[in-house]
Coordinates of C-alpha atoms and ligand atoms in Angstrom, one line a residue:
X1 CA 209.6 73.6 129.5
X2 CA 206.6 76.0 129.4
X3 CA 204.1 75.8 132.2
X4 CA 201.2 73.5 131.1
X5 CA 198.7 75.1 133.6
X6 CA 195.9 76.6 131.5
X7 CA 197.1 74.9 128.4
X8 CA 194.6 75.4 125.6
X9 CA 194.0 72.6 123.2
X10 CA 194.8 73.6 119.6
X11 CA 191.5 73.9 117.6
X12 CA 192.0 76.4 114.8
X13 CA 193.4 74.4 111.9
X14 CA 191.7 76.3 109.1
X15 CA 190.6 73.0 107.4
X16 CA 189.6 73.7 103.8
X17 CA 191.5 77.0 103.6
X18 CA 194.5 77.3 101.3
X19 CA 197.5 78.8 103.0
X20 CA 198.0 82.4 102.1
X21 CA 201.7 81.7 101.8
X22 CA 201.3 79.2 98.9
X23 CA 201.4 82.1 96.4
X24 CA 204.6 83.9 97.3
X25 CA 204.5 87.4 95.8
X26 CA 207.7 87.1 93.9
X27 CA 207.4 85.2 90.6
X28 CA 209.2 81.9 90.6
X29 CA 210.3 82.1 94.2
X30 CA 207.7 79.8 95.9
X31 CA 210.1 77.0 96.3
X32 CA 213.1 79.0 97.5
X33 CA 214.4 78.7 101.0
X34 CA 213.3 81.1 103.7
X35 CA 216.3 83.3 103.6
X36 CA 216.1 83.8 99.9
X37 CA 212.4 84.7 100.2
X38 CA 213.1 87.1 103.0
X39 CA 215.7 88.9 101.0
X40 CA 213.5 89.0 97.9
X41 CA 210.7 90.4 100.1
X42 CA 212.9 93.2 101.2
X43 CA 213.3 94.2 97.5
X44 CA 209.8 93.4 96.1
X45 CA 207.1 95.0 98.2
X46 CA 204.8 92.2 99.4
X47 CA 201.7 94.4 98.8
X48 CA 202.4 95.2 95.2
X49 CA 204.9 92.6 94.2
X50 CA 206.9 95.4 92.6
X51 CA 210.2 97.2 93.2
X52 CA 211.8 100.5 92.5
X53 CA 215.5 99.9 92.6
X54 CA 217.9 102.9 92.4
X55 CA 221.0 101.9 90.3
X56 CA 224.2 103.9 90.7
X57 CA 226.8 101.3 89.9
X58 CA 227.7 103.1 86.6
X59 CA 231.1 104.3 87.9
X60 CA 232.5 100.9 88.0
X61 CA 232.7 100.9 84.2
X62 CA 232.2 104.5 83.3
X63 CA 234.2 106.3 86.0
X64 CA 232.6 109.6 87.2
X65 CA 229.5 110.4 85.2
X66 CA 227.0 113.2 85.4
X67 CA 224.9 112.9 88.5
X68 CA 227.2 110.6 90.2
X69 CA 230.2 112.9 90.9
X70 CA 229.3 113.0 94.6
X71 CA 227.3 110.0 95.8
X72 CA 227.0 111.6 99.3
X73 CA 225.4 114.7 97.9
X74 CA 223.5 113.4 94.9
X75 CA 222.4 109.9 95.7
X76 CA 222.1 109.6 99.5
X77 CA 219.1 112.0 99.7
X78 CA 217.3 109.8 97.1
X79 CA 217.8 106.5 98.9
X80 CA 214.7 107.1 101.2
X81 CA 212.4 106.9 98.1
X82 CA 213.9 103.7 96.7
X83 CA 212.9 100.1 97.6
X84 CA 216.4 98.9 97.1
X85 CA 219.7 100.3 96.1
X86 CA 222.1 98.8 93.5
X87 CA 225.8 99.8 93.8
X88 CA 229.3 98.4 94.2
X89 CA 230.8 97.6 97.5
X90 CA 233.3 100.4 97.2
X91 CA 230.6 103.0 96.9
X92 CA 228.5 101.3 99.6
X93 CA 231.3 101.3 102.1
X94 CA 232.7 104.8 101.4
X95 CA 229.6 106.8 100.6
X96 CA 226.4 105.3 101.9
X97 CA 225.6 105.6 105.6
X98 CA 225.1 102.2 107.2
X99 CA 221.8 103.3 108.8
X100 CA 219.8 103.8 105.7
X101 CA 218.0 100.5 106.3
X102 CA 217.4 99.6 102.7
X103 CA 218.2 96.3 100.9
X104 CA 221.3 96.4 98.8
X105 CA 221.6 94.7 95.4
X106 CA 225.4 94.5 95.4
X107 CA 227.2 94.8 92.0
X108 CA 229.3 91.6 92.4
X109 CA 231.2 91.3 89.1
X110 CA 234.2 93.4 88.4
X111 CA 237.1 94.0 86.2
X112 CA 235.5 95.6 83.1
X113 CA 235.6 99.2 82.0
X114 CA 234.4 101.0 78.9
X115 CA 238.0 100.9 77.8
X116 CA 238.5 97.2 77.9
X117 CA 234.9 96.1 77.4
X118 CA 235.7 92.7 78.7
X119 CA 234.6 91.3 82.0
X120 CA 237.6 89.5 83.4
X121 CA 235.7 86.8 85.2
X122 CA 236.1 88.4 88.6
X123 CA 233.5 88.1 91.3
X124 CA 233.7 89.6 94.7
X125 CA 234.1 87.2 97.6
X126 CA 230.7 85.9 98.8
X127 CA 231.9 86.6 102.4
X128 CA 232.4 90.2 101.6
X129 CA 228.9 90.3 100.1
X130 CA 227.6 88.9 103.4
X131 CA 229.6 91.5 105.4
X132 CA 227.9 94.1 103.2
X133 CA 224.5 92.5 104.2
X134 CA 223.6 92.1 100.5
X135 CA 220.0 91.2 99.8
X136 CA 221.0 90.3 96.2
X137 CA 224.1 90.0 94.0
X138 CA 224.0 91.7 90.6
X139 CA 226.0 90.0 87.8
X140 CA 226.1 90.9 84.1
X141 CA 225.3 88.3 81.4
X142 CA 226.0 89.1 77.8
X143 CA 224.6 86.6 75.3
X144 CA 225.8 85.9 71.7
X145 CA 229.1 87.7 72.0
X146 CA 231.8 85.1 72.0
X147 CA 234.3 85.4 74.8
X148 CA 232.1 87.9 76.6
X149 CA 229.2 85.4 76.6
X150 CA 231.4 82.6 78.0
X151 CA 233.0 84.7 80.6
X152 CA 229.8 86.4 81.9
X153 CA 227.9 83.0 81.9
X154 CA 230.6 81.6 84.1
X155 CA 230.4 84.6 86.4
X156 CA 226.6 84.2 86.6
X157 CA 226.7 80.5 87.4
X158 CA 229.4 81.0 90.0
X159 CA 227.4 83.8 91.6
X160 CA 224.3 81.7 91.8
X161 CA 226.2 78.8 93.3
X162 CA 227.7 81.1 96.0
X163 CA 224.4 82.9 96.6
X164 CA 222.6 79.6 97.0
X165 CA 225.0 78.5 99.7
X166 CA 224.0 81.5 101.8
X167 CA 220.5 82.3 100.7
X168 CA 221.3 85.3 98.6
X169 CA 219.5 85.7 95.3
X170 CA 221.3 86.7 92.1
X171 CA 220.1 89.4 89.7
X172 CA 221.2 88.6 86.1
X173 CA 221.9 91.9 84.3
X174 CA 221.5 91.4 80.5
X175 CA 224.1 93.4 78.6
X176 CA 223.6 93.7 74.9
X177 CA 226.2 91.7 73.0
X178 CA 227.8 93.4 70.0
X179 CA 226.3 90.9 67.6
X180 CA 222.8 91.2 69.0
X181 CA 219.9 93.5 68.2
X182 CA 218.2 95.3 71.1
X183 CA 214.9 93.5 70.4
X184 CA 212.5 91.2 72.3
X185 CA 214.1 88.1 70.7
X186 CA 217.5 89.0 72.2
X187 CA 216.1 90.2 75.6
X188 CA 213.8 87.2 75.9
X189 CA 216.8 84.9 75.2
X190 CA 219.2 86.6 77.5
X191 CA 216.6 86.9 80.3
X192 CA 215.6 83.3 80.0
X193 CA 219.2 82.2 80.0
X194 CA 219.8 84.1 83.3
X195 CA 216.8 82.5 84.9
X196 CA 217.6 79.0 83.7
X197 CA 221.1 79.4 85.2
X198 CA 219.5 80.2 88.5
X199 CA 219.0 84.0 88.7
X200 CA 216.1 84.9 90.9
X201 CA 215.7 88.4 89.3
X202 CA 216.5 89.6 85.8
X203 CA 217.3 93.1 84.8
X204 CA 216.8 93.9 81.1
X205 CA 215.6 96.6 78.8
X206 CA 212.1 97.6 77.7
X207 CA 211.5 97.0 74.0
X208 CA 208.7 96.4 71.5
X209 CA 207.1 93.0 72.4
X210 CA 208.4 93.3 76.0
X211 CA 205.3 91.3 77.2
X212 CA 206.9 88.2 75.6
X213 CA 210.2 88.9 77.4
X214 CA 208.4 89.1 80.8
X215 CA 206.0 86.2 80.2
X216 CA 208.7 83.8 79.1
X217 CA 211.0 84.6 82.0
X218 CA 210.1 82.6 85.1
X219 CA 211.4 85.1 87.5
X220 CA 210.7 88.8 88.0
X221 CA 212.0 91.2 85.3
X222 CA 213.0 94.7 86.2
X223 CA 213.9 97.2 83.5
X224 CA 216.9 99.5 83.3
X225 CA 216.1 103.1 82.3
X226 CA 218.9 103.5 79.8
X227 CA 220.1 106.9 78.7
X228 CA 218.4 110.0 80.0
X229 CA 215.0 110.8 78.5
X230 CA 212.7 113.7 79.1
X231 CA 210.9 113.0 82.4
X232 CA 207.5 112.3 80.8
X233 CA 209.0 109.7 78.4
X234 CA 210.8 108.0 81.3
X235 CA 207.6 107.8 83.2
X236 CA 205.9 106.3 80.1
X237 CA 208.7 103.8 79.9
X238 CA 208.0 102.7 83.5
X239 CA 204.3 102.6 83.0
X240 CA 204.5 100.5 79.8
X241 CA 207.0 98.2 81.4
X242 CA 204.9 97.3 84.4
X243 CA 201.8 97.0 82.3
X244 CA 203.6 94.6 80.0
X245 CA 204.7 92.4 82.9
X246 CA 207.8 94.0 84.5
X247 CA 208.0 93.7 88.3
X248 CA 209.5 97.1 88.5
X249 CA 212.5 99.2 87.5
X250 CA 216.2 99.3 88.4
X251 CA 216.8 102.8 87.2
X252 CA 219.8 105.1 87.3
X253 CA 220.3 108.0 84.8
X254 CA 216.6 108.8 84.4
X255 CA 216.5 109.5 88.1
X256 CA 219.9 111.0 89.1
X257 CA 220.3 113.0 85.9
X258 CA 216.8 114.4 86.1
X259 CA 216.3 118.2 86.7
X260 CA 214.8 117.1 90.0
X261 CA 216.0 113.7 91.0
X262 CA 214.0 113.5 94.3
X263 CA 210.8 114.4 92.5
X264 CA 211.5 111.9 89.7
X265 CA 212.1 108.9 91.9
X266 CA 208.9 109.7 93.8
X267 CA 207.0 109.9 90.5
X268 CA 208.5 106.7 89.3
X269 CA 207.6 105.0 92.6
X270 CA 204.0 106.2 92.2
X271 CA 203.7 104.9 88.6
X272 CA 205.2 101.5 89.6
X273 CA 203.4 100.9 92.9
X274 CA 200.3 102.9 92.7
X275 CA 199.5 102.6 89.0
X276 CA 199.6 106.4 88.2
X277 CA 199.4 107.0 84.5
X278 CA 202.5 108.8 82.9
X279 CA 200.4 112.0 82.8
X280 CA 199.6 111.7 86.5
X281 CA 203.1 110.8 87.3
X282 CA 204.4 113.8 85.3
X283 CA 202.0 116.1 87.2
X284 CA 203.3 114.7 90.4
X285 CA 206.9 115.3 89.2
X286 CA 206.1 118.9 88.4
X287 CA 204.4 119.5 91.7
X288 CA 207.3 118.0 93.7
X289 CA 209.9 119.9 91.6
X290 CA 208.5 123.3 92.6
Ligands
5RP301 C1 224.7 98.3 83.8 C2 223.7 98.4 84.9 C3 223.2 99.8 85.2 O1 223.0 99.9 86.6 C4 221.9 100.0 84.5 O2 222.2 100.3 83.2 C5 220.9 101.0 85.1 O3 221.1 102.2 84.9 P1 220.4 103.1 83.8 O4 218.9 103.2 84.2 O5 221.1 104.4 83.9 O6 220.5 102.4 82.5 O7 223.3 97.5 85.5 O8 225.3 97.0 83.8

């Protein structure tokens, strides 16, 4: 029992003032439990509401790919510039030092490769995700593609149920089904399905009409970078995406396959968080590349 001597009567109730916490900075997250919000806040900067996630989970379907041959040499030096890293548990445990102090969006589905192209409905154990201190679980969803749709939808729902049990948000990653065009109609559908099934973040692709994709998705949308582009075009992609409503990027190849990956991720960060134009971002990239 605290000592009551000198007890001061409470008198600062802020009557008439709206709580500053009523509008949580992550879209659609106001009603989530505290642990979920805490994890989302580690990913999305509370000042800007945005995130630069560094994706290097490609090896789990592609095997070694350019820029990811040696995670310890190529990726670890970039981690300091990212708000969050996205990778598999195998890479996390073998190649990422445990003292990086960055949130991890853990690739949590498994079993597919570019050779089989079928996700075998395998999710990692939620307890292992907790042991990895995951701040989010990333799970692919592929709409309109028969078996693939059913399997990935089941994965997504199971991941959300597991994540909800322990306060870990899920990021739905929209793959492009073979039958579907890469247009705003498809990405809006796939993103919305992810959110309606409980994903707290959606990762999708930028496209014409992207503002409709972002506006009709009730949770934050981050964009993948896709195949390597010239740096200025990749910065334009980031700029257009956030201006059209994306809450950031979850980018891989356009960072780690850049001529100067450290310069590129810093330029991407400045475009996403500081509103640099693509031209300003590209100047920054060139300066940092010297
Ligand atoms: C695929 C993924 C990849 O991480 C994603 O495509 C991001 O990488 P890139 O910017 O290279 O496209 O989630 O399922």
